[in-house]
Amino acid sequence: MRPRNMALMSDDDRALRPTATPGQRVDAIQAALDARGMAASEAVAQLSHLAQEEWVPRNGARVVARAWVDAEFRRRLLANGRDAVTELGIAMPPHHRHLVVLENTPGVQNVICCTLCSCTAFTVIGLPPDWYKDLEYRSRVVRESRTVLKEMGLDLAPDVEIRVWDTTADTRYMVLPERPAATAGWSEAELAGIVTRDSMIGVAKL
Amino acid sequence: MDGVHDMGGRQGFGRIRYTRDARAFHDDWEVRANSLYAFAVRRGIFNMDEYRHAIERMDPRHYIAASYYERSVTSLATLLVEKGVVTREELETRAQGQFPLAGPSAPGRSNVAQRSRFDIGDRVRVRVDYVPGHVRMPGYIRGKAGVVIGQSPPYPFPDAHAHALPAQDEPTYDVRFRSDELWPESSEVALVHAAVFESYLERA
């Protein structure tokens, strides 16, 4: 029989209960906060909209396209990323005080990671996919970057220098990918349309 | 803490499970987990360093097996219980099952008293510190030398900020290391950069 009062359960009793699913656990937290009048569900609706509709790679794609067509913007972006993305109406959270933009060239491929957790400039390049947060990427990309990139479909020539950036503090990084040669004459909007999140993480070329 | 979360350079992990332009979320509960912890940070219930540290304090078996958003949920619930906002019993009753939480915290620390300012181009070494509480120094750079190539504005010092201890904000330095100095004869050639708090560094 199920005890009515969890507080009276012994550790042995508790251990016999199955672990709640993550979904049940999220429901429990949300309901507990709502029950305290904290209006968690309203905040969740608002923040979920931001996470799914506003903090998306399209933001970073606009930054990259502008940098490709506007040399003065590119200079400002490389000097102070946070100020430059603000010019395009892209906000960063208060604790992201610094955005470093890493420019790829024919001889240099930058790639970002977070070995300790899974930090990203998520308001600019979008929230990260599973593989970025998985143990495989976090453990291996700093130590065997060339093999990891090759496995992910980016087979770099031996003379290309790889620069890995581990997001171990609150500085955020994004990669400025190379503009494909076949895009001469394209509009800024057309250019933004080909820029992917993975290219701004640095695991793909365009 | 030298926890299982400190993944950089660990060996034995297999291929990256990569698909092009993979989705950030797969289920509604993941979106809400992300939103609920952001909500708690915005409400000032805890800060990002406390949040990260509560993930690091998870039982290693749980940490390794959990998805990213399950780790988020575990940290969020652990801090809500520790801060007295909810009880574990209430969460388990509402969730209709066990609600695993992270383990207790070891003491934090404030800034290192004798620390130096560095300039771009300075050669620095990461101090050989073993910190029982929260720290943002990945183990693979401990004791290693590199070159400062960037500097950030001052940030809250995480070793203190995760433990509600007073501390001065301090800058981080983007330090460039060579992979063959981090893992001699046991790595592929690359320049590996980490953002390193001033307290973690000394002149090389």
mmCIF file of C-alpha atoms in Angstrom:
data_model
loop_
_atom_site.group_PDB
_atom_site.id
_atom_site.type_symbol
_atom_site.label_atom_id
_atom_site.label_comp_id
_atom_site.label_asym_id
_atom_site.label_seq_id
_atom_site.Cartn_x
_atom_site.Cartn_y
_atom_site.Cartn_z
ATOM 1 C CA MET A 1 0.000 0.000 0.000
ATOM 2 C CA ARG A 2 1.268 3.458 -0.841
ATOM 3 C CA PRO A 3 2.064 5.570 2.226
ATOM 4 C CA ARG A 4 0.121 8.797 2.434
ATOM 5 C CA ASN A 5 2.860 10.882 3.898
ATOM 6 C CA MET A 6 6.209 10.741 2.171
ATOM 7 C CA ALA A 7 7.828 12.454 5.135
ATOM 8 C CA LEU A 8 7.145 9.396 7.266
ATOM 9 C CA MET A 9 8.724 6.996 4.801
ATOM 10 C CA SER A 10 11.992 5.348 5.749
ATOM 11 C CA ASP A 11 14.901 5.337 3.331
ATOM 12 C CA ASP A 12 14.130 1.681 2.602
ATOM 13 C CA ASP A 13 10.554 2.551 1.660
ATOM 14 C CA ARG A 14 11.750 5.362 -0.585
ATOM 15 C CA ALA A 15 14.235 3.127 -2.313
ATOM 16 C CA LEU A 16 11.412 0.780 -3.307
ATOM 17 C CA ARG A 17 9.607 3.477 -5.262
ATOM 18 C CA PRO A 18 10.512 3.828 -8.890
ATOM 19 C CA THR A 19 12.352 6.958 -9.918
ATOM 20 C CA ALA A 20 10.038 9.541 -11.438
ATOM 21 C CA THR A 21 10.612 10.284 -15.105
ATOM 22 C CA PRO A 22 12.316 13.592 -15.898
ATOM 23 C CA GLY A 23 8.977 14.826 -17.260
ATOM 24 C CA GLN A 24 7.236 14.001 -13.965
ATOM 25 C CA ARG A 25 10.023 15.779 -12.105
ATOM 26 C CA VAL A 26 9.641 18.926 -14.201
ATOM 27 C CA ASP A 27 5.866 18.841 -13.674
ATOM 28 C CA ALA A 28 6.446 18.514 -9.912
ATOM 29 C CA ILE A 29 8.780 21.518 -9.743
ATOM 30 C CA GLN A 30 6.516 23.689 -11.869
ATOM 31 C CA ALA A 31 3.439 22.780 -9.797
ATOM 32 C CA ALA A 32 5.294 23.318 -6.497
ATOM 33 C CA LEU A 33 6.413 26.809 -7.570
ATOM 34 C CA ASP A 34 2.937 27.669 -8.891
ATOM 35 C CA ALA A 35 1.461 26.522 -5.563
ATOM 36 C CA ARG A 36 3.628 29.146 -3.847
ATOM 37 C CA GLY A 37 2.213 31.905 -6.016
ATOM 38 C CA MET A 38 5.434 32.305 -7.978
ATOM 39 C CA ALA A 39 3.691 32.199 -11.376
ATOM 40 C CA ALA A 40 6.238 29.734 -12.741
ATOM 41 C CA SER A 41 3.926 28.558 -15.517
ATOM 42 C CA GLU A 42 3.575 32.071 -16.903
ATOM 43 C CA ALA A 43 7.332 32.540 -16.841
ATOM 44 C CA VAL A 44 7.825 29.147 -18.482
ATOM 45 C CA ALA A 45 5.515 30.109 -21.318
ATOM 46 C CA GLN A 46 7.436 33.327 -21.883
ATOM 47 C CA LEU A 47 10.918 31.795 -21.561
ATOM 48 C CA SER A 48 9.989 28.804 -23.706
ATOM 49 C CA HIS A 49 8.933 31.169 -26.449
ATOM 50 C CA LEU A 50 12.297 32.930 -26.204
ATOM 51 C CA ALA A 51 14.210 29.634 -26.255
ATOM 52 C CA GLN A 52 12.374 28.268 -29.278
ATOM 53 C CA GLU A 53 11.599 31.363 -31.328
ATOM 54 C CA GLU A 54 14.026 34.131 -30.377
ATOM 55 C CA TRP A 55 17.333 32.502 -29.328
ATOM 56 C CA VAL A 56 17.890 30.904 -32.703
ATOM 57 C CA PRO A 57 20.816 30.540 -35.126
ATOM 58 C CA ARG A 58 19.152 33.025 -37.483
ATOM 59 C CA ASN A 59 20.521 35.750 -35.173
ATOM 60 C CA GLY A 60 24.113 34.661 -35.626
ATOM 61 C CA ALA A 61 23.515 34.134 -39.336
ATOM 62 C CA ARG A 62 22.555 37.819 -39.638
ATOM 63 C CA VAL A 63 25.761 38.777 -37.817
ATOM 64 C CA VAL A 64 27.890 36.653 -40.139
ATOM 65 C CA ALA A 65 26.202 37.939 -43.298
ATOM 66 C CA ARG A 66 26.652 41.550 -42.183
ATOM 67 C CA ALA A 67 30.327 40.895 -41.456
ATOM 68 C CA TRP A 68 30.759 39.449 -44.949
ATOM 69 C CA VAL A 69 29.318 42.505 -46.711
ATOM 70 C CA ASP A 70 30.380 45.330 -44.383
ATOM 71 C CA ALA A 71 34.096 45.572 -43.597
ATOM 72 C CA GLU A 72 33.589 48.258 -40.945
ATOM 73 C CA PHE A 73 31.036 46.095 -39.127
ATOM 74 C CA ARG A 74 33.384 43.132 -39.370
ATOM 75 C CA ARG A 75 36.142 45.207 -37.754
ATOM 76 C CA ARG A 76 33.827 46.231 -34.914
ATOM 77 C CA LEU A 77 32.587 42.660 -34.512
ATOM 78 C CA LEU A 78 36.085 41.283 -34.141
ATOM 79 C CA ALA A 79 37.010 44.083 -31.712
ATOM 80 C CA ASN A 80 33.917 43.841 -29.475
ATOM 81 C CA GLY A 81 31.402 41.162 -30.351
ATOM 82 C CA ARG A 82 28.830 42.079 -27.735
ATOM 83 C CA ASP A 83 28.552 45.701 -28.841
ATOM 84 C CA ALA A 84 28.459 44.730 -32.509
ATOM 85 C CA VAL A 85 25.630 42.195 -32.197
ATOM 86 C CA THR A 86 23.679 44.778 -30.198
ATOM 87 C CA GLU A 87 23.761 46.983 -33.313
ATOM 88 C CA LEU A 88 21.649 44.272 -34.994
ATOM 89 C CA GLY A 89 19.193 44.174 -32.096
ATOM 90 C CA ILE A 90 20.558 40.919 -30.669
ATOM 91 C CA ALA A 91 20.680 40.829 -26.869
ATOM 92 C CA MET A 92 22.910 38.747 -24.637
ATOM 93 C CA PRO A 93 22.109 37.815 -21.010
ATOM 94 C CA PRO A 94 23.665 40.065 -18.341
ATOM 95 C CA HIS A 95 26.197 37.444 -17.280
ATOM 96 C CA HIS A 96 27.580 37.132 -20.822
ATOM 97 C CA ARG A 97 29.700 40.253 -20.591
ATOM 98 C CA HIS A 98 32.022 39.525 -23.481
ATOM 99 C CA LEU A 99 31.630 37.956 -26.931
ATOM 100 C CA VAL A 100 34.758 36.944 -28.802
ATOM 101 C CA VAL A 101 34.272 36.355 -32.524
ATOM 102 C CA LEU A 102 36.768 33.943 -34.077
ATOM 103 C CA GLU A 103 37.475 34.446 -37.744
ATOM 104 C CA ASN A 104 38.141 31.404 -39.910
ATOM 105 C CA THR A 105 40.578 31.766 -42.795
ATOM 106 C CA PRO A 106 41.832 29.280 -45.404
ATOM 107 C CA GLY A 107 44.610 28.348 -42.965
ATOM 108 C CA VAL A 108 42.740 28.487 -39.625
ATOM 109 C CA GLN A 109 39.669 26.602 -38.413
ATOM 110 C CA ASN A 110 38.219 27.667 -35.050
ATOM 111 C CA VAL A 111 35.937 25.343 -33.093
ATOM 112 C CA ILE A 112 34.175 26.023 -29.791
ATOM 113 C CA CYS A 113 33.196 23.703 -26.959
ATOM 114 C CA CYS A 114 32.494 23.608 -23.230
ATOM 115 C CA THR A 115 34.240 20.717 -21.492
ATOM 116 C CA LEU A 116 32.927 21.537 -17.988
ATOM 117 C CA CYS A 117 29.233 22.065 -18.777
ATOM 118 C CA SER A 118 27.680 23.137 -22.081
ATOM 119 C CA CYS A 119 27.971 26.916 -22.321
ATOM 120 C CA THR A 120 27.326 28.774 -25.569
ATOM 121 C CA ALA A 121 26.420 32.244 -26.796
ATOM 122 C CA PHE A 122 22.909 30.817 -27.035
ATOM 123 C CA THR A 123 21.073 34.056 -27.726
ATOM 124 C CA VAL A 124 23.283 34.566 -30.786
ATOM 125 C CA ILE A 125 24.000 31.122 -32.254
ATOM 126 C CA GLY A 126 21.026 29.271 -30.736
ATOM 127 C CA LEU A 127 20.772 26.698 -27.968
ATOM 128 C CA PRO A 128 23.196 23.845 -28.507
ATOM 129 C CA PRO A 129 22.242 20.416 -29.896
ATOM 130 C CA ASP A 130 22.702 17.153 -27.985
ATOM 131 C CA TRP A 131 26.032 16.278 -29.536
ATOM 132 C CA TYR A 132 27.595 19.518 -28.235
ATOM 133 C CA LYS A 133 26.522 18.593 -24.691
ATOM 134 C CA ASP A 134 27.364 14.886 -24.977
ATOM 135 C CA LEU A 135 30.325 13.396 -23.135
ATOM 136 C CA GLU A 136 31.953 12.328 -26.418
ATOM 137 C CA TYR A 137 32.317 15.844 -27.834
ATOM 138 C CA ARG A 138 33.247 17.415 -24.496
ATOM 139 C CA SER A 139 35.958 14.849 -23.737
ATOM 140 C CA ARG A 140 37.480 14.462 -27.192
ATOM 141 C CA VAL A 141 37.361 17.767 -29.073
ATOM 142 C CA VAL A 142 40.145 19.381 -27.035
ATOM 143 C CA ARG A 143 42.489 16.419 -27.351
ATOM 144 C CA GLU A 144 41.795 14.903 -30.760
ATOM 145 C CA SER A 145 40.165 17.756 -32.604
ATOM 146 C CA ARG A 146 41.189 16.755 -36.115
ATOM 147 C CA THR A 147 39.758 13.266 -35.783
ATOM 148 C CA VAL A 148 36.570 14.579 -34.175
ATOM 149 C CA LEU A 149 36.031 17.111 -36.964
ATOM 150 C CA LYS A 150 36.706 14.462 -39.582
ATOM 151 C CA GLU A 151 34.142 12.159 -37.986
ATOM 152 C CA MET A 152 31.662 15.023 -38.184
ATOM 153 C CA GLY A 153 32.299 15.452 -41.892
ATOM 154 C CA LEU A 154 34.904 18.227 -41.811
ATOM 155 C CA ASP A 155 38.083 16.722 -43.249
ATOM 156 C CA LEU A 156 40.674 19.498 -42.980
ATOM 157 C CA ALA A 157 43.907 19.615 -44.955
ATOM 158 C CA PRO A 158 46.927 18.767 -42.786
ATOM 159 C CA ASP A 159 48.279 22.327 -42.975
ATOM 160 C CA VAL A 160 45.091 23.925 -41.589
ATOM 161 C CA GLU A 161 45.680 25.057 -38.015
ATOM 162 C CA ILE A 162 42.935 24.043 -35.589
ATOM 163 C CA ARG A 163 42.133 26.407 -32.733
ATOM 164 C CA VAL A 164 39.834 24.980 -30.064
ATOM 165 C CA TRP A 165 38.087 27.356 -27.636
ATOM 166 C CA ASP A 166 36.867 25.904 -24.356
ATOM 167 C CA THR A 167 34.111 28.056 -22.809
ATOM 168 C CA THR A 168 35.361 27.742 -19.234
ATOM 169 C CA ALA A 169 34.171 31.164 -17.984
ATOM 170 C CA ASP A 170 31.425 33.604 -18.938
ATOM 171 C CA THR A 171 33.121 34.914 -22.054
ATOM 172 C CA ARG A 172 31.224 33.545 -25.036
ATOM 173 C CA TYR A 173 32.607 32.633 -28.435
ATOM 174 C CA MET A 174 31.247 32.300 -31.943
ATOM 175 C CA VAL A 175 32.983 31.345 -35.142
ATOM 176 C CA LEU A 176 32.867 33.631 -38.173
ATOM 177 C CA PRO A 177 32.907 31.101 -41.020
ATOM 178 C CA GLU A 178 34.511 31.790 -44.390
ATOM 179 C CA ARG A 179 32.250 33.128 -47.052
ATOM 180 C CA PRO A 180 31.807 30.558 -49.838
ATOM 181 C CA ALA A 181 33.402 31.668 -53.099
ATOM 182 C CA ALA A 182 30.244 30.933 -55.069
ATOM 183 C CA THR A 183 28.260 33.674 -53.288
ATOM 184 C CA ALA A 184 29.682 36.727 -55.057
ATOM 185 C CA GLY A 185 26.955 39.292 -55.606
ATOM 186 C CA TRP A 186 24.472 37.730 -53.195
ATOM 187 C CA SER A 187 22.348 40.001 -51.016
ATOM 188 C CA GLU A 188 22.906 40.137 -47.268
ATOM 189 C CA ALA A 189 19.589 38.308 -46.714
ATOM 190 C CA GLU A 190 20.536 35.567 -49.159
ATOM 191 C CA LEU A 191 23.885 35.162 -47.420
ATOM 192 C CA ALA A 192 22.249 34.928 -43.996
ATOM 193 C CA GLY A 193 20.117 32.106 -45.371
ATOM 194 C CA ILE A 194 23.088 29.764 -45.830
ATOM 195 C CA VAL A 195 24.764 30.268 -42.436
ATOM 196 C CA THR A 196 24.196 27.316 -40.102
ATOM 197 C CA ARG A 197 24.578 26.983 -36.343
ATOM 198 C CA ASP A 198 27.138 24.216 -36.878
ATOM 199 C CA SER A 199 29.319 26.575 -38.936
ATOM 200 C CA MET A 200 29.226 29.091 -36.063
ATOM 201 C CA ILE A 201 30.295 26.337 -33.634
ATOM 202 C CA GLY A 202 33.072 25.546 -36.091
ATOM 203 C CA VAL A 203 32.351 21.906 -36.930
ATOM 204 C CA ALA A 204 31.144 22.618 -40.462
ATOM 205 C CA LYS A 205 32.128 24.788 -43.420
ATOM 206 C CA LEU A 206 29.653 26.460 -45.731
ATOM 207 C CA MET B 1 36.190 19.725 -7.383
ATOM 208 C CA ASP B 2 37.827 17.069 -9.490
ATOM 209 C CA GLY B 3 34.446 15.711 -10.533
ATOM 210 C CA VAL B 4 33.245 13.549 -13.362
ATOM 211 C CA HIS B 5 31.877 16.684 -15.057
ATOM 212 C CA ASP B 6 35.443 17.736 -15.928
ATOM 213 C CA MET B 7 35.400 15.922 -19.253
ATOM 214 C CA GLY B 8 38.152 17.605 -21.276
ATOM 215 C CA GLY B 9 40.754 15.081 -22.417
ATOM 216 C CA ARG B 10 39.102 12.013 -20.868
ATOM 217 C CA GLN B 11 39.722 8.969 -23.008
ATOM 218 C CA GLY B 12 37.550 6.051 -24.004
ATOM 219 C CA PHE B 13 34.562 7.937 -25.366
ATOM 220 C CA GLY B 14 33.418 6.974 -28.837
ATOM 221 C CA ARG B 15 32.191 8.724 -31.959
ATOM 222 C CA ILE B 16 30.237 11.955 -31.727
ATOM 223 C CA ARG B 17 26.547 11.265 -32.301
ATOM 224 C CA TYR B 18 26.342 14.000 -34.893
ATOM 225 C CA THR B 19 23.551 14.890 -37.228
ATOM 226 C CA ARG B 20 23.578 18.104 -39.229
ATOM 227 C CA ASP B 21 21.623 20.991 -37.703
ATOM 228 C CA ALA B 22 20.257 18.777 -34.915
ATOM 229 C CA ARG B 23 17.395 20.134 -32.839
ATOM 230 C CA ALA B 24 18.067 21.745 -29.457
ATOM 231 C CA PHE B 25 14.991 20.170 -27.830
ATOM 232 C CA HIS B 26 13.203 16.864 -28.304
ATOM 233 C CA ASP B 27 10.394 17.034 -25.789
ATOM 234 C CA ASP B 28 8.232 19.592 -24.046
ATOM 235 C CA TRP B 29 9.696 18.771 -20.612
ATOM 236 C CA GLU B 30 13.169 19.708 -21.888
ATOM 237 C CA VAL B 31 11.958 23.138 -22.945
ATOM 238 C CA ARG B 32 10.271 23.633 -19.569
ATOM 239 C CA ALA B 33 13.334 22.387 -17.651
ATOM 240 C CA ASN B 34 15.421 24.993 -19.437
ATOM 241 C CA SER B 35 12.834 27.690 -18.768
ATOM 242 C CA LEU B 36 12.353 26.803 -15.090
ATOM 243 C CA TYR B 37 16.020 27.069 -14.223
ATOM 244 C CA ALA B 38 16.266 30.348 -16.150
ATOM 245 C CA PHE B 39 13.222 31.550 -14.223
ATOM 246 C CA ALA B 40 14.860 30.664 -10.900
ATOM 247 C CA VAL B 41 18.013 32.559 -11.903
ATOM 248 C CA ARG B 42 15.971 35.594 -12.968
ATOM 249 C CA ARG B 43 14.089 35.496 -9.645
ATOM 250 C CA GLY B 44 17.431 35.493 -7.838
ATOM 251 C CA ILE B 45 16.800 32.129 -6.146
ATOM 252 C CA PHE B 46 20.262 31.029 -7.237
ATOM 253 C CA ASN B 47 22.981 32.153 -9.619
ATOM 254 C CA MET B 48 24.587 30.413 -12.593
ATOM 255 C CA ASP B 49 27.626 29.304 -10.590
ATOM 256 C CA GLU B 50 25.429 27.673 -7.957
ATOM 257 C CA TYR B 51 23.495 26.057 -10.798
ATOM 258 C CA ARG B 52 26.639 24.659 -12.423
ATOM 259 C CA HIS B 53 28.014 23.468 -9.105
ATOM 260 C CA ALA B 54 24.824 21.595 -8.222
ATOM 261 C CA ILE B 55 25.165 19.713 -11.523
ATOM 262 C CA GLU B 56 28.764 18.870 -10.629
ATOM 263 C CA ARG B 57 27.632 17.537 -7.243
ATOM 264 C CA MET B 58 25.404 14.879 -8.826
ATOM 265 C CA ASP B 59 26.253 11.274 -8.112
ATOM 266 C CA PRO B 60 28.734 10.369 -10.868
ATOM 267 C CA ARG B 61 26.654 7.384 -12.014
ATOM 268 C CA HIS B 62 23.629 9.637 -12.341
ATOM 269 C CA TYR B 63 25.616 12.391 -14.059
ATOM 270 C CA ILE B 64 27.040 10.058 -16.687
ATOM 271 C CA ALA B 65 23.696 8.428 -17.433
ATOM 272 C CA ALA B 66 21.540 11.574 -17.414
ATOM 273 C CA SER B 67 20.741 13.692 -20.439
ATOM 274 C CA TYR B 68 21.701 17.361 -20.317
ATOM 275 C CA TYR B 69 18.211 18.507 -19.352
ATOM 276 C CA GLU B 70 17.889 15.801 -16.698
ATOM 277 C CA ARG B 71 21.032 17.291 -15.161
ATOM 278 C CA SER B 72 19.332 20.716 -15.322
ATOM 279 C CA VAL B 73 16.280 19.365 -13.507
ATOM 280 C CA THR B 74 18.453 17.738 -10.837
ATOM 281 C CA SER B 75 20.399 20.931 -10.180
ATOM 282 C CA LEU B 76 17.249 23.056 -10.107
ATOM 283 C CA ALA B 77 15.491 20.747 -7.640
ATOM 284 C CA THR B 78 18.574 20.378 -5.445
ATOM 285 C CA LEU B 79 18.941 24.153 -5.104
ATOM 286 C CA LEU B 80 15.214 24.711 -4.510
ATOM 287 C CA VAL B 81 15.394 22.183 -1.648
ATOM 288 C CA GLU B 82 18.663 23.573 -0.252
ATOM 289 C CA LYS B 83 17.300 27.131 -0.368
ATOM 290 C CA GLY B 84 14.141 26.069 1.456
ATOM 291 C CA VAL B 85 11.761 26.899 -1.398
ATOM 292 C CA VAL B 86 10.380 23.343 -1.573
ATOM 293 C CA THR B 87 10.984 20.057 0.221
ATOM 294 C CA ARG B 88 12.127 16.850 -1.368
ATOM 295 C CA GLU B 89 9.090 15.122 0.110
ATOM 296 C CA GLU B 90 6.737 17.502 -1.676
ATOM 297 C CA LEU B 91 8.582 17.034 -4.962
ATOM 298 C CA GLU B 92 8.506 13.237 -4.617
ATOM 299 C CA THR B 93 4.813 13.260 -3.750
ATOM 300 C CA ARG B 94 4.013 15.471 -6.719
ATOM 301 C CA ALA B 95 6.295 13.501 -9.059
ATOM 302 C CA GLN B 96 4.869 10.176 -7.826
ATOM 303 C CA GLY B 97 8.299 8.629 -7.499
ATOM 304 C CA GLN B 98 11.850 9.134 -6.311
ATOM 305 C CA PHE B 99 13.445 12.446 -7.160
ATOM 306 C CA PRO B 100 17.226 12.047 -7.167
ATOM 307 C CA LEU B 101 19.112 15.134 -6.009
ATOM 308 C CA ALA B 102 22.767 16.151 -6.043
ATOM 309 C CA GLY B 103 25.067 15.536 -3.095
ATOM 310 C CA PRO B 104 26.228 18.082 -0.512
ATOM 311 C CA SER B 105 28.665 20.878 -1.236
ATOM 312 C CA ALA B 106 32.246 21.156 0.026
ATOM 313 C CA PRO B 107 33.477 24.596 1.155
ATOM 314 C CA GLY B 108 34.156 27.291 -1.430
ATOM 315 C CA ARG B 109 36.988 29.822 -1.429
ATOM 316 C CA SER B 110 37.511 33.503 -2.127
ATOM 317 C CA ASN B 111 39.981 35.096 -4.556
ATOM 318 C CA VAL B 112 43.651 34.229 -4.258
ATOM 319 C CA ALA B 113 45.248 37.081 -2.272
ATOM 320 C CA GLN B 114 48.492 37.305 -4.232
ATOM 321 C CA ARG B 115 47.361 37.603 -7.806
ATOM 322 C CA SER B 116 48.766 39.515 -10.740
ATOM 323 C CA ARG B 117 47.373 41.450 -13.653
ATOM 324 C CA PHE B 118 48.458 40.160 -17.023
ATOM 325 C CA ASP B 119 48.778 41.686 -20.470
ATOM 326 C CA ILE B 120 48.282 40.235 -23.909
ATOM 327 C CA GLY B 121 51.367 38.224 -24.792
ATOM 328 C CA ASP B 122 52.316 37.374 -21.196
ATOM 329 C CA ARG B 123 53.366 33.814 -20.538
ATOM 330 C CA VAL B 124 51.386 32.382 -17.634
ATOM 331 C CA ARG B 125 51.094 29.137 -15.735
ATOM 332 C CA VAL B 126 47.937 27.687 -14.203
ATOM 333 C CA ARG B 127 48.423 27.280 -10.457
ATOM 334 C CA VAL B 128 48.469 23.765 -9.085
ATOM 335 C CA ASP B 129 45.378 24.190 -6.920
ATOM 336 C CA TYR B 130 43.080 21.451 -5.694
ATOM 337 C CA VAL B 131 39.761 23.063 -4.862
ATOM 338 C CA PRO B 132 37.103 21.002 -3.050
ATOM 339 C CA GLY B 133 34.194 23.285 -4.010
ATOM 340 C CA HIS B 134 33.248 24.867 -7.320
ATOM 341 C CA VAL B 135 36.064 25.847 -9.676
ATOM 342 C CA ARG B 136 36.091 26.726 -13.375
ATOM 343 C CA MET B 137 39.583 25.443 -14.086
ATOM 344 C CA PRO B 138 39.420 22.330 -16.243
ATOM 345 C CA GLY B 139 41.802 19.730 -14.850
ATOM 346 C CA TYR B 140 43.696 19.402 -18.119
ATOM 347 C CA ILE B 141 45.271 22.868 -17.761
ATOM 348 C CA ARG B 142 46.361 22.504 -14.124
ATOM 349 C CA GLY B 143 50.057 23.364 -13.854
ATOM 350 C CA LYS B 144 50.323 24.013 -17.604
ATOM 351 C CA ALA B 145 51.884 27.077 -19.250
ATOM 352 C CA GLY B 146 50.341 29.165 -22.013
ATOM 353 C CA VAL B 147 50.157 32.655 -23.482
ATOM 354 C CA VAL B 148 47.545 35.326 -22.747
ATOM 355 C CA ILE B 149 45.791 36.355 -25.958
ATOM 356 C CA GLY B 150 42.655 38.036 -24.611
ATOM 357 C CA GLN B 151 41.117 39.564 -21.511
ATOM 358 C CA SER B 152 37.495 39.816 -20.387
ATOM 359 C CA PRO B 153 35.696 42.339 -18.203
ATOM 360 C CA PRO B 154 35.558 41.373 -14.505
ATOM 361 C CA TYR B 155 33.165 38.559 -13.591
ATOM 362 C CA PRO B 156 31.987 37.228 -10.223
ATOM 363 C CA PHE B 157 34.623 34.799 -8.939
ATOM 364 C CA PRO B 158 32.941 31.406 -9.378
ATOM 365 C CA ASP B 159 34.747 29.607 -6.544
ATOM 366 C CA ALA B 160 33.073 32.078 -4.159
ATOM 367 C CA HIS B 161 29.931 32.920 -6.116
ATOM 368 C CA ALA B 162 28.786 29.273 -6.137
ATOM 369 C CA HIS B 163 29.037 29.206 -2.340
ATOM 370 C CA ALA B 164 27.549 32.613 -1.459
ATOM 371 C CA LEU B 165 30.948 33.818 -0.243
ATOM 372 C CA PRO B 166 32.093 37.424 -0.646
ATOM 373 C CA ALA B 167 34.728 37.962 -3.321
ATOM 374 C CA GLN B 168 35.994 40.559 -5.741
ATOM 375 C CA ASP B 169 35.065 40.282 -9.398
ATOM 376 C CA GLU B 170 38.054 39.496 -11.528
ATOM 377 C CA PRO B 171 38.814 39.258 -15.245
ATOM 378 C CA THR B 172 39.405 36.053 -17.112
ATOM 379 C CA TYR B 173 42.170 35.664 -19.628
ATOM 380 C CA ASP B 174 41.899 33.706 -22.843
ATOM 381 C CA VAL B 175 45.030 31.580 -22.565
ATOM 382 C CA ARG B 176 46.440 29.704 -25.540
ATOM 383 C CA PHE B 177 47.939 26.289 -24.820
ATOM 384 C CA ARG B 178 49.528 23.811 -27.190
ATOM 385 C CA SER B 179 47.859 20.422 -27.196
ATOM 386 C CA ASP B 180 51.256 18.694 -27.197
ATOM 387 C CA GLU B 181 52.096 20.467 -23.933
ATOM 388 C CA LEU B 182 48.746 19.591 -22.377
ATOM 389 C CA TRP B 183 49.040 15.902 -23.349
ATOM 390 C CA PRO B 184 52.622 15.276 -24.489
ATOM 391 C CA GLU B 185 52.825 12.650 -27.209
ATOM 392 C CA SER B 186 49.193 11.832 -26.604
ATOM 393 C CA SER B 187 47.138 14.350 -28.540
ATOM 394 C CA GLU B 188 46.559 15.740 -32.019
ATOM 395 C CA VAL B 189 48.207 19.044 -32.900
ATOM 396 C CA ALA B 190 46.010 22.022 -32.075
ATOM 397 C CA LEU B 191 45.960 25.277 -30.165
ATOM 398 C CA VAL B 192 43.608 24.876 -27.224
ATOM 399 C CA HIS B 193 42.249 27.961 -25.496
ATOM 400 C CA ALA B 194 40.571 28.253 -22.116
ATOM 401 C CA ALA B 195 39.130 31.290 -20.318
ATOM 402 C CA VAL B 196 41.036 31.347 -17.024
ATOM 403 C CA PHE B 197 40.253 33.420 -13.941
ATOM 404 C CA GLU B 198 43.036 35.653 -12.659
ATOM 405 C CA SER B 199 43.170 33.777 -9.342
ATOM 406 C CA TYR B 200 44.058 30.584 -11.183
ATOM 407 C CA LEU B 201 47.119 32.079 -12.871
ATOM 408 C CA GLU B 202 50.710 32.988 -12.032
ATOM 409 C CA ARG B 203 53.481 34.365 -14.181
ATOM 410 C CA ALA B 204 55.391 31.639 -16.023
#
